[in-house]
Each structure stands twice: as C-alpha cells, then as structure tokens.
CSV table of C-alpha atoms in Angstrom, one decimal:
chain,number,residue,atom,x,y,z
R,1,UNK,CA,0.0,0.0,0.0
R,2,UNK,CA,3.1,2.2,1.3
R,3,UNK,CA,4.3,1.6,-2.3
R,4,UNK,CA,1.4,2.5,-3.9
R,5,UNK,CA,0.8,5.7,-2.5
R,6,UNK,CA,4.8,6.7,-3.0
R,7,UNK,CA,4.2,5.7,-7.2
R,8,UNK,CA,1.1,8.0,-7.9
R,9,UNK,CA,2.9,10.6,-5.7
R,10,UNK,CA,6.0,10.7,-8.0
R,11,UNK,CA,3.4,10.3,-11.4
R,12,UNK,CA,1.7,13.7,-9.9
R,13,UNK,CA,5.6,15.4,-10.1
R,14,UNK,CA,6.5,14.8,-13.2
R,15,UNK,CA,3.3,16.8,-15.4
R,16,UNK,CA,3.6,19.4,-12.9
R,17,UNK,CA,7.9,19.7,-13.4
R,18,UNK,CA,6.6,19.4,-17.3
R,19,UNK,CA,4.4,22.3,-17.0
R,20,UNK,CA,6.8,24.8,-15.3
R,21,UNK,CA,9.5,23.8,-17.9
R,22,UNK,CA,7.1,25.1,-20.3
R,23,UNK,CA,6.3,27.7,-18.7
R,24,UNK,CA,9.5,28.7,-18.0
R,25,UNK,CA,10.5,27.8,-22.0
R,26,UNK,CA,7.8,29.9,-23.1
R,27,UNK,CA,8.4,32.9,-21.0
R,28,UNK,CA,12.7,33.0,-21.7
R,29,UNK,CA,11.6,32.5,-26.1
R,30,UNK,CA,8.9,35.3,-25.7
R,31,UNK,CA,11.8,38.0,-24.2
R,32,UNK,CA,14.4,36.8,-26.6
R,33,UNK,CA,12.0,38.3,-29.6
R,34,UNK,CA,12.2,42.2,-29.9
R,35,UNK,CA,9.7,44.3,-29.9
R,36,UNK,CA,9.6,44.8,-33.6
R,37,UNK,CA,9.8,40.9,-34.2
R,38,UNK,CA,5.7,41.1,-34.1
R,39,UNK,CA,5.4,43.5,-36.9
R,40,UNK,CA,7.9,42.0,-38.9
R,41,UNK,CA,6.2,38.7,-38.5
R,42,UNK,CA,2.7,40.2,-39.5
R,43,UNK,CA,4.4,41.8,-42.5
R,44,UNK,CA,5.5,38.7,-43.2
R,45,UNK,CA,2.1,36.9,-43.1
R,46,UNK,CA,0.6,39.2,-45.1
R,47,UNK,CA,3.5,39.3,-48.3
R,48,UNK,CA,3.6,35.8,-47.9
R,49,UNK,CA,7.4,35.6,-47.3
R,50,UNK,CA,9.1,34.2,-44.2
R,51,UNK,CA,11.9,35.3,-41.4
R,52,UNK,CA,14.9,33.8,-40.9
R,53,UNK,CA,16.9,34.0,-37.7
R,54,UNK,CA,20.7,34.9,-37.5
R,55,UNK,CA,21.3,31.5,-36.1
R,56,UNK,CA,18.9,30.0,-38.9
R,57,UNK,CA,21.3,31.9,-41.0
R,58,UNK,CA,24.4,31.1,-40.2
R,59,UNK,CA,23.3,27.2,-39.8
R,60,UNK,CA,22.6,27.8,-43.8
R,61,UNK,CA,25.4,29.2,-44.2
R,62,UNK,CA,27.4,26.3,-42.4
R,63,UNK,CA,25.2,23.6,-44.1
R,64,UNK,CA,26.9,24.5,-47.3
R,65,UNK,CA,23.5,24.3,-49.1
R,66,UNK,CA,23.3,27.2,-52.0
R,67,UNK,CA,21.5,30.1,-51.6
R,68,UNK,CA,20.9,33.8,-53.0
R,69,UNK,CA,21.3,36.5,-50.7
R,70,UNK,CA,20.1,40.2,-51.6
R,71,UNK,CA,21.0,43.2,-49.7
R,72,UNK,CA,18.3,45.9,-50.5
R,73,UNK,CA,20.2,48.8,-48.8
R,74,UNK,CA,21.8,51.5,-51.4
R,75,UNK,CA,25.0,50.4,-53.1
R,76,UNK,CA,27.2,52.9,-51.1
R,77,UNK,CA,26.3,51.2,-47.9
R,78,UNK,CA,26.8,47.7,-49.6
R,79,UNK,CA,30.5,48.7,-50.4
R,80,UNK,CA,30.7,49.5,-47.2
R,81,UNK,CA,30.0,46.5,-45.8
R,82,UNK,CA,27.8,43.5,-46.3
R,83,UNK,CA,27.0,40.0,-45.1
R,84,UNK,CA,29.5,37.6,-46.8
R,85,UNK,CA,28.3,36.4,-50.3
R,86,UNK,CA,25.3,39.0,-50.5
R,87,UNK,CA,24.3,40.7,-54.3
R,88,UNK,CA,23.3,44.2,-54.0
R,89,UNK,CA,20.1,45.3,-55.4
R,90,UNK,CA,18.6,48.3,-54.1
R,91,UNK,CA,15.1,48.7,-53.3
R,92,UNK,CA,13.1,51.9,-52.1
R,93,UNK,CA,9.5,52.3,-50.5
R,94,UNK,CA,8.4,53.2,-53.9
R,95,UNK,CA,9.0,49.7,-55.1
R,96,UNK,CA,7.0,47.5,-52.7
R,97,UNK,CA,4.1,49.4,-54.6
R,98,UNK,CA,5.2,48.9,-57.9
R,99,UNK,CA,8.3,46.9,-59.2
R,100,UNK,CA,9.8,48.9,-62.1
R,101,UNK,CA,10.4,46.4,-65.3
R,102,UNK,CA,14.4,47.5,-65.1
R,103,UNK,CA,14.4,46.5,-61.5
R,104,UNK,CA,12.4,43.8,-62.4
R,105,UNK,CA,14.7,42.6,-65.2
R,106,UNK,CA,17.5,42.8,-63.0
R,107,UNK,CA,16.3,40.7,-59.6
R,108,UNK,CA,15.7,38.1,-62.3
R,109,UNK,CA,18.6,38.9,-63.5
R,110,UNK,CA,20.4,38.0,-60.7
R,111,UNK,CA,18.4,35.1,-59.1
R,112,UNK,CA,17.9,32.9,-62.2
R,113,UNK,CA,15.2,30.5,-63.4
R,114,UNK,CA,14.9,28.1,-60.3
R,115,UNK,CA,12.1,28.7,-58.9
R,116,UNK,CA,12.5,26.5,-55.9
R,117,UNK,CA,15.9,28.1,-54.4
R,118,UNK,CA,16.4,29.8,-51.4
R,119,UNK,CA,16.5,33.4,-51.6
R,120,UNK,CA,17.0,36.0,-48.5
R,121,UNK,CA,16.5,39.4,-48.6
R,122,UNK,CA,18.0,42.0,-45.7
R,123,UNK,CA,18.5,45.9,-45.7
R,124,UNK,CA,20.0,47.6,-42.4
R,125,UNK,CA,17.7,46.2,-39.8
R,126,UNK,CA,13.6,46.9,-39.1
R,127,UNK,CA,14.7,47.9,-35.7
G,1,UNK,CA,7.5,35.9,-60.0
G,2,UNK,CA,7.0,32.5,-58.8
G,3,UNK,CA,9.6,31.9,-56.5
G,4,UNK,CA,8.3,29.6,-53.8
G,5,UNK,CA,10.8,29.9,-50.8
G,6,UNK,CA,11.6,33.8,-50.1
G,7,UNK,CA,13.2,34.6,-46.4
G,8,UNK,CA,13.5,38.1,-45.0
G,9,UNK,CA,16.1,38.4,-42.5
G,10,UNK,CA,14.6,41.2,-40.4
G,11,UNK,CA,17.8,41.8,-38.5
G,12,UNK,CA,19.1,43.3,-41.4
G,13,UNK,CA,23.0,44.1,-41.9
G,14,UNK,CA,23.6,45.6,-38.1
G,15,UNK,CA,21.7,42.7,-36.6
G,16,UNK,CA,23.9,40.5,-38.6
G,17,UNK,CA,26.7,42.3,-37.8
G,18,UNK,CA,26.1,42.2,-33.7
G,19,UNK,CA,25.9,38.6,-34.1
G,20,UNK,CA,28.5,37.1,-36.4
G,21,UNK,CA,31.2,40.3,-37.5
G,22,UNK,CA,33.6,37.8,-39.3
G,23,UNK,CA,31.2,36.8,-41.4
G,24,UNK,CA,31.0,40.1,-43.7
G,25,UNK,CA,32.5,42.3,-45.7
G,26,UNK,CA,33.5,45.3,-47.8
G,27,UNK,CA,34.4,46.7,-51.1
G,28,UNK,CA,35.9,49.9,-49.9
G,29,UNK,CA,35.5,52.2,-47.2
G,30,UNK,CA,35.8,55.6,-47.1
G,31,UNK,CA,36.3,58.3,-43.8
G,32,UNK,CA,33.1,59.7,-42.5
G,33,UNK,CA,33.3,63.2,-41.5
G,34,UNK,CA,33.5,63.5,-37.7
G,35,UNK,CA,33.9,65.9,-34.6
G,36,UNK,CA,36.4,68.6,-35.0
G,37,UNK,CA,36.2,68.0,-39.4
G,38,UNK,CA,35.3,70.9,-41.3
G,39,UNK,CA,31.6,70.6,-42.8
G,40,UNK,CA,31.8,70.6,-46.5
G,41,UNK,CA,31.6,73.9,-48.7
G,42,UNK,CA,28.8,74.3,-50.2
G,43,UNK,CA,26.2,76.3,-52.2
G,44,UNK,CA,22.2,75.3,-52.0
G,45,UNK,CA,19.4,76.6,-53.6
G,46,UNK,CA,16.3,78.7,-52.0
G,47,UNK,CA,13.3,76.1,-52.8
G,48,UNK,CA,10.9,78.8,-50.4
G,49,UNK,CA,12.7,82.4,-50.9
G,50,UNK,CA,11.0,84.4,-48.6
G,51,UNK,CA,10.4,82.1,-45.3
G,52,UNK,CA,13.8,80.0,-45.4
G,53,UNK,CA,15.4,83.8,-46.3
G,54,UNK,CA,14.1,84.7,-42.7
G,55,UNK,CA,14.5,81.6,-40.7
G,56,UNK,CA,18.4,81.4,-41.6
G,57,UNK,CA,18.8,85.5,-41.6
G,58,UNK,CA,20.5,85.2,-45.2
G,59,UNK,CA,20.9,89.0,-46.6
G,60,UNK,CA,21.4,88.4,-49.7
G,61,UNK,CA,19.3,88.0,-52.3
G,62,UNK,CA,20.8,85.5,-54.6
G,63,UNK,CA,18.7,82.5,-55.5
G,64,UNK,CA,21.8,80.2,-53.9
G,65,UNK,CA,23.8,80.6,-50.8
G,66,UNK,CA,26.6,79.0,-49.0
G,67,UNK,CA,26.4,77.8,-45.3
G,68,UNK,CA,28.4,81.0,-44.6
G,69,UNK,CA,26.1,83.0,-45.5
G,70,UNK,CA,23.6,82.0,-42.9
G,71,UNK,CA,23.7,84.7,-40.6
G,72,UNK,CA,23.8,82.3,-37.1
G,73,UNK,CA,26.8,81.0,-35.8
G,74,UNK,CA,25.2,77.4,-35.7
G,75,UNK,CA,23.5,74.8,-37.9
G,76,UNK,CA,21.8,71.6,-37.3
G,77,UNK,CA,22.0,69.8,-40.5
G,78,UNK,CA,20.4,67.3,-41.1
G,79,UNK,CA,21.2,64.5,-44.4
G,80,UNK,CA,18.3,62.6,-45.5
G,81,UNK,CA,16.4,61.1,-48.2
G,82,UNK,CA,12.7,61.0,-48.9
G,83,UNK,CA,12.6,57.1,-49.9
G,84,UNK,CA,14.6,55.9,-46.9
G,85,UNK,CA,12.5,54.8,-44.8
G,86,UNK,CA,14.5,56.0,-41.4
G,87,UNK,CA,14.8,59.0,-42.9
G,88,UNK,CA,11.2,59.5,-42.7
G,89,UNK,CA,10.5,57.8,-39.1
G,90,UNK,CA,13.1,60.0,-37.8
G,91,UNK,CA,10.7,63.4,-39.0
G,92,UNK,CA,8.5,63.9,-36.1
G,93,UNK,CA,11.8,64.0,-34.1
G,94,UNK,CA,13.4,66.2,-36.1
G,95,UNK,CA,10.1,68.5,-36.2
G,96,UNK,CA,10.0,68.5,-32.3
G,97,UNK,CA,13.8,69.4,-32.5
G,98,UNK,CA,13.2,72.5,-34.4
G,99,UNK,CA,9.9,73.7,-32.3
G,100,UNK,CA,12.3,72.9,-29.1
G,101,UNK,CA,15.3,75.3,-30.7
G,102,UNK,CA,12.6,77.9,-31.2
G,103,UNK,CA,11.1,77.5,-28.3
G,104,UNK,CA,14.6,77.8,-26.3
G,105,UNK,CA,15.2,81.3,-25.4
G,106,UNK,CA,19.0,80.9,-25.3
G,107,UNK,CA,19.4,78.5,-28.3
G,108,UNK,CA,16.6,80.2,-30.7
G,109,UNK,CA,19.0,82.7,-32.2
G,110,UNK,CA,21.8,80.8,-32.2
G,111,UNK,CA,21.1,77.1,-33.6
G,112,UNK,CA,19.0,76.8,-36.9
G,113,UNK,CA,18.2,73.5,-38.5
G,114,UNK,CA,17.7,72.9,-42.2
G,115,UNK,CA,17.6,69.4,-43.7
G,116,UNK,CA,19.7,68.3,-47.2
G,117,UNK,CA,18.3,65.9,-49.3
G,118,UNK,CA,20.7,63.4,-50.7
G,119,UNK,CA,19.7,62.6,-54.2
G,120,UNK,CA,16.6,64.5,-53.8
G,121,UNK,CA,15.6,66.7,-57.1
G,122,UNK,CA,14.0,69.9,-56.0
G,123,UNK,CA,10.6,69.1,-57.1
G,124,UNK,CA,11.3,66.2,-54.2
G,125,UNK,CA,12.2,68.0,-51.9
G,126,UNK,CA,9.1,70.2,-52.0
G,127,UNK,CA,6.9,66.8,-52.2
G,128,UNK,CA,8.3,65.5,-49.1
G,129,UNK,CA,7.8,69.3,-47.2
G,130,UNK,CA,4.6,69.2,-48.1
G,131,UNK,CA,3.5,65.7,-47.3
G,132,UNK,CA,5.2,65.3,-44.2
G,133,UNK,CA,4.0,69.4,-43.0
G,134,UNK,CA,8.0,70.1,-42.7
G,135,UNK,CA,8.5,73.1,-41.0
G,136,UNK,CA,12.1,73.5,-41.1
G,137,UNK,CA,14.0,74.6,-44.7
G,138,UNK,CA,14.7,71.8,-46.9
G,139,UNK,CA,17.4,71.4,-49.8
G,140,UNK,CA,18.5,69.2,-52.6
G,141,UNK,CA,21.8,67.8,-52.9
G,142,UNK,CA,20.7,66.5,-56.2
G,143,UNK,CA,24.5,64.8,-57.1
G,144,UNK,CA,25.1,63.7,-54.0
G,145,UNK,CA,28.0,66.2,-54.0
G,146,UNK,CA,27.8,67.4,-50.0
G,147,UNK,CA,26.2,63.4,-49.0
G,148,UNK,CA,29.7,62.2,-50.9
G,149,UNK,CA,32.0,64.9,-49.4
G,150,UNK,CA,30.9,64.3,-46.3
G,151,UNK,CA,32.0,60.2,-46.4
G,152,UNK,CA,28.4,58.7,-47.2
G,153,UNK,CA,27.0,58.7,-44.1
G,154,UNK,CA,24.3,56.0,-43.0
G,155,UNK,CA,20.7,58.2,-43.5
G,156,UNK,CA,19.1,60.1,-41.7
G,157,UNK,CA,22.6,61.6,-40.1
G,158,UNK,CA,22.7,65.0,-38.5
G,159,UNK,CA,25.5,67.4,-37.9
G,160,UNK,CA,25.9,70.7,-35.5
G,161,UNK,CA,27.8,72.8,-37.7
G,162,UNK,CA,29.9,75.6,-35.9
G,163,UNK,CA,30.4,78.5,-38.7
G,164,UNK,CA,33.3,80.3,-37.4
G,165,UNK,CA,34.2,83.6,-37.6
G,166,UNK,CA,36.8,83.1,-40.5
G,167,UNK,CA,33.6,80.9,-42.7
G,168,UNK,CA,35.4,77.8,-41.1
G,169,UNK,CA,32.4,75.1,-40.7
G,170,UNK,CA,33.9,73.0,-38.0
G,171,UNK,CA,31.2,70.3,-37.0
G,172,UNK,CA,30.9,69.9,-33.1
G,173,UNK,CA,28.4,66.9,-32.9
G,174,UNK,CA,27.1,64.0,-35.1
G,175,UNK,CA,24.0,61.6,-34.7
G,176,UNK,CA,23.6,59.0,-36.9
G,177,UNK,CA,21.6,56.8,-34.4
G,178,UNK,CA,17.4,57.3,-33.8
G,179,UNK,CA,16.7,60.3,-31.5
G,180,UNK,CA,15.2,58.7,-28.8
G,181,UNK,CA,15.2,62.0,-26.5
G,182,UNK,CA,14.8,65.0,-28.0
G,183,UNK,CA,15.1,67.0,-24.9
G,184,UNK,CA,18.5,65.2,-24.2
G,185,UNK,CA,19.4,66.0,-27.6
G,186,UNK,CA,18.5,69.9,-27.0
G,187,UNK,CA,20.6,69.5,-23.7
G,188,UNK,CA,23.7,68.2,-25.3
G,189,UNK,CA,23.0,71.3,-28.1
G,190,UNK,CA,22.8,74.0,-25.3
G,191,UNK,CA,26.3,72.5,-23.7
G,192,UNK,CA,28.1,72.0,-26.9
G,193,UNK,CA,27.0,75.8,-27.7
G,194,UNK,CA,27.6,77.4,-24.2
G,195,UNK,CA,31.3,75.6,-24.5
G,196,UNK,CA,31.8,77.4,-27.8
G,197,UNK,CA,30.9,80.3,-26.6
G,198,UNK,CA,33.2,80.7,-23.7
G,199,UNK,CA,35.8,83.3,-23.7
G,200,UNK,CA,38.8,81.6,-24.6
C-alpha cells in the first residue's frame, strides 16, 4: 500500500515539473524576440514571405546548401560592408508598390530561373 | 515571380553584424566626416525664398547661398532622403527638435536646423515638405556632391555645424543613431554651444 501511494505521488511530479518547464521555456523565447519581431512577423504573413533568424542563418550558411542573398540597402552602404556572399540590389519604398520592369529585369537577372531556391533578402535592420 | 521559398532576415546588416562580424565584408571604405572636421563647402538653392530667407537671416538676395552666408553661428544639418525609410521615421523628431530650438530662449537665435536631401531633385524635396508638413528649410543635394564629401554617411545623419568667424564650418556633434530623447538632444546642443561660446 506504502508503495502505492509513493508511485502516484511521484506520477503527480513529473506533469507538474513538465508544465513549469514550459512555462518557463515559453516565458525566456517570448523575451528573446524584440519588440519589432511582431510587426515584422505580421508583415510577413501578409506578403507571404518568411523570417529567418541569425542563427537559422548562419546554420545555412554552415550547411553549405546554396542560396541567393540580396542586400536591399543603397549600393554605397553595400560597399561599405555587407553580409558575406550578399548581391546588392537596391530597393526603395516606392517599389513595394510597384516593381519597375528594369528592376524587375535585373532581380531576375540575378536570381535565375529556379524557382525553388532559397532566396533572402535584408537591408540595415527593421529595428 | 514565382519563386516559392523567399526569407527576409529582419535583423538586417547591423543585426547580422552584432551577431556574427567575421562573417561580412566590404568593397571599400571611405572616412566619415567627424567631430572637429570641417563641414563641406557648399552652395544650395532657396526652394521657399522668402520664409527660409528669414528663418536662416540670409541677406542676400541671390537664388543660392553657402552655409556661410547664414547669418547664425550654428546649424543643425540634417542629411536625409525621402525614400529611406529611417529618414522618414526619424521626421516627427526632427520636427519637435526645431519647435524645441525655437522655443529655447538661449538657443533660438543661435542654432537653426535645415535638412539636405541626398539625391533628392528639387521638385522632391518640396513633395516630401509638403506631405510630411515640414517646417524646417529643406534642400537638394541632387549629385550627392555634399552626401559624398561628407563620407556617405548611413541616412538620416545630422551634424551641429559651428560657422566660425573666418567661414570655417567646423562640425561639433554628429548623430547617426534614432533620436530617442529630443530633450537630451537639446541639452547636449545647449552644452556644446555654451562651451563654444566661452571666452577663450
């Protein structure tokens, strides 16, 4: 009976350890994110893109898998620096309302007929 | 366009930079104009003649002027452009800069602020005043000449200019980062000036 009584005390532990962990997981992930993380993840809903984290990044980089990466800041801040390997291809507010066909000609220009690669856009930072 | 797996990296080149430094790189690099540099020479057109004439006490009557010609011994220039998108976050700070110079009795007739368009065309310039109810003067630096000169600064960057009594345009300040306190920003102003303006 002794034994009994000691099993279903230890079973009761172990969801309530679970839960805190979560808890706990949940609560250190949430104030990792900045605050513009949220709008940058909506944005990204809505253009029907996705984010990818530095880490995610540099594990890409790492894997050795090819990629295209596109740095949309002006070209004088490109040669200034950039992230290794990055094109430069400047885009401006005016373009996420219309894509000019020169721009156009030259994003396709520079990412090629396969469609299924991964491409990865940055400028300086939506902070 | 079709393509089926597009990532943004929202962290953009700084975030990147924060994280992983060895993993970038440059094509050139060129000096930025800093503390204690002379502010580039230069001559910009009157876009509104009679209420930027006032505001910056210019005498003459000339369609263009040079900084030197701006009859206060201190400019807050700012460098910006109306498609970068900083550049126009960063306007309701730089509005409540100017109405807190105005409003400062020992700054007011001292410090002006104007703004420079880098790559902006006139007709631009006068877009972006009117959309974004710009009080301040605003100018074109339609080659980039000044933005260039000046070591292509990161946008929006601003500059406290000190014109010296011999037309010298010695810069006392820069900030390139978001204005996050405009009253600290009018604090560090009034110091830098009331230094300068020490008998020596």
């Amino acid at each position: 009976m002794q034994i009994t009584t000691f099993s279903f005390k230890r079973l009761l532990i172990y969801p309530v350890i679970l839960i805190i962990l979560l808890v706990l997981g949940f609560t250190v992930t949430a104030e990792k994110q900045p605050a513009w993380f949220q709008q940058a993840q909506d944005e990204a809903e809505q253009d029907g893109y996705k984010l990818i984290t530095a880490h995610e990044m540099k594990a890409l980089y790492e894997s050795g898998e090819n990629f295209t990466i596109i740095d949309v800041r002006p070209e004088y801040e490109f040669r200034e620096g950039h992230i290794l390997h990055a094109n430069s291809l400047e885009f401006d507010l005016g373009d996420k309302l219309e894509l000019k066909s020169d721009k156009q000609a030259a994003l396709i220009g520079l990412l090629g007929s396969d469609k299924k690669q991964t491409i990865i856009f940055y400028c300086r930072s939506v902070a | 366009m079709g393509y089926q797996n597009v990532l943004r990296f929202p962290d953009g080149f700084f975030g990147w930079k924060s994280f992983f430094s060895d993993n970038t790189q440059s094509v050139d690099t060129i000096k930025k104009l800093g503390i204690g540099d002379v502010f580039p020479s230069c001559r910009l057109v009157m876009l509104y003649d009679e209420t930027d004439r006032a505001y910056l006490k210019i005498q003459s009557l000339q369609k263009s002027f040079a900084l030197e010609d701006i009859g206060n011994p201190y400019l807050y220039i700012v460098i910006y452009n109306e498609k970068c998108l900083a550049c126009v976050d960063e306007v309701q700070s730089f509005k409540a800069l100017y109405k807190s110079l105005n409003e400062s009795l020992y700054l007011s007739d001292k410090v002006k602020l104007l703004a420079i368009g880098a790559g902006s065309k006139k007709r631009g310039v006068i877009a972006f005043k009117k959309e974004n109810a710009i009080p301040y003067p605003l100018f074109a630096d339609e080659n980039r000449s000044i933005f260039y000169c000046l070591g292509n600064p990161v946008l929006p960057t601003s500059y406290l200019v000190h014109i010296q009594p011999d037309g010298r345009r010695q810069i006392l300040f820069v900030q390139q980062d978001h204005i996050n306190n405009v009253e600290m920003l009018i604090q560090k102003i009034y110091s830098l000036v009331k230094d300068m303006e020490l008998p020596k």
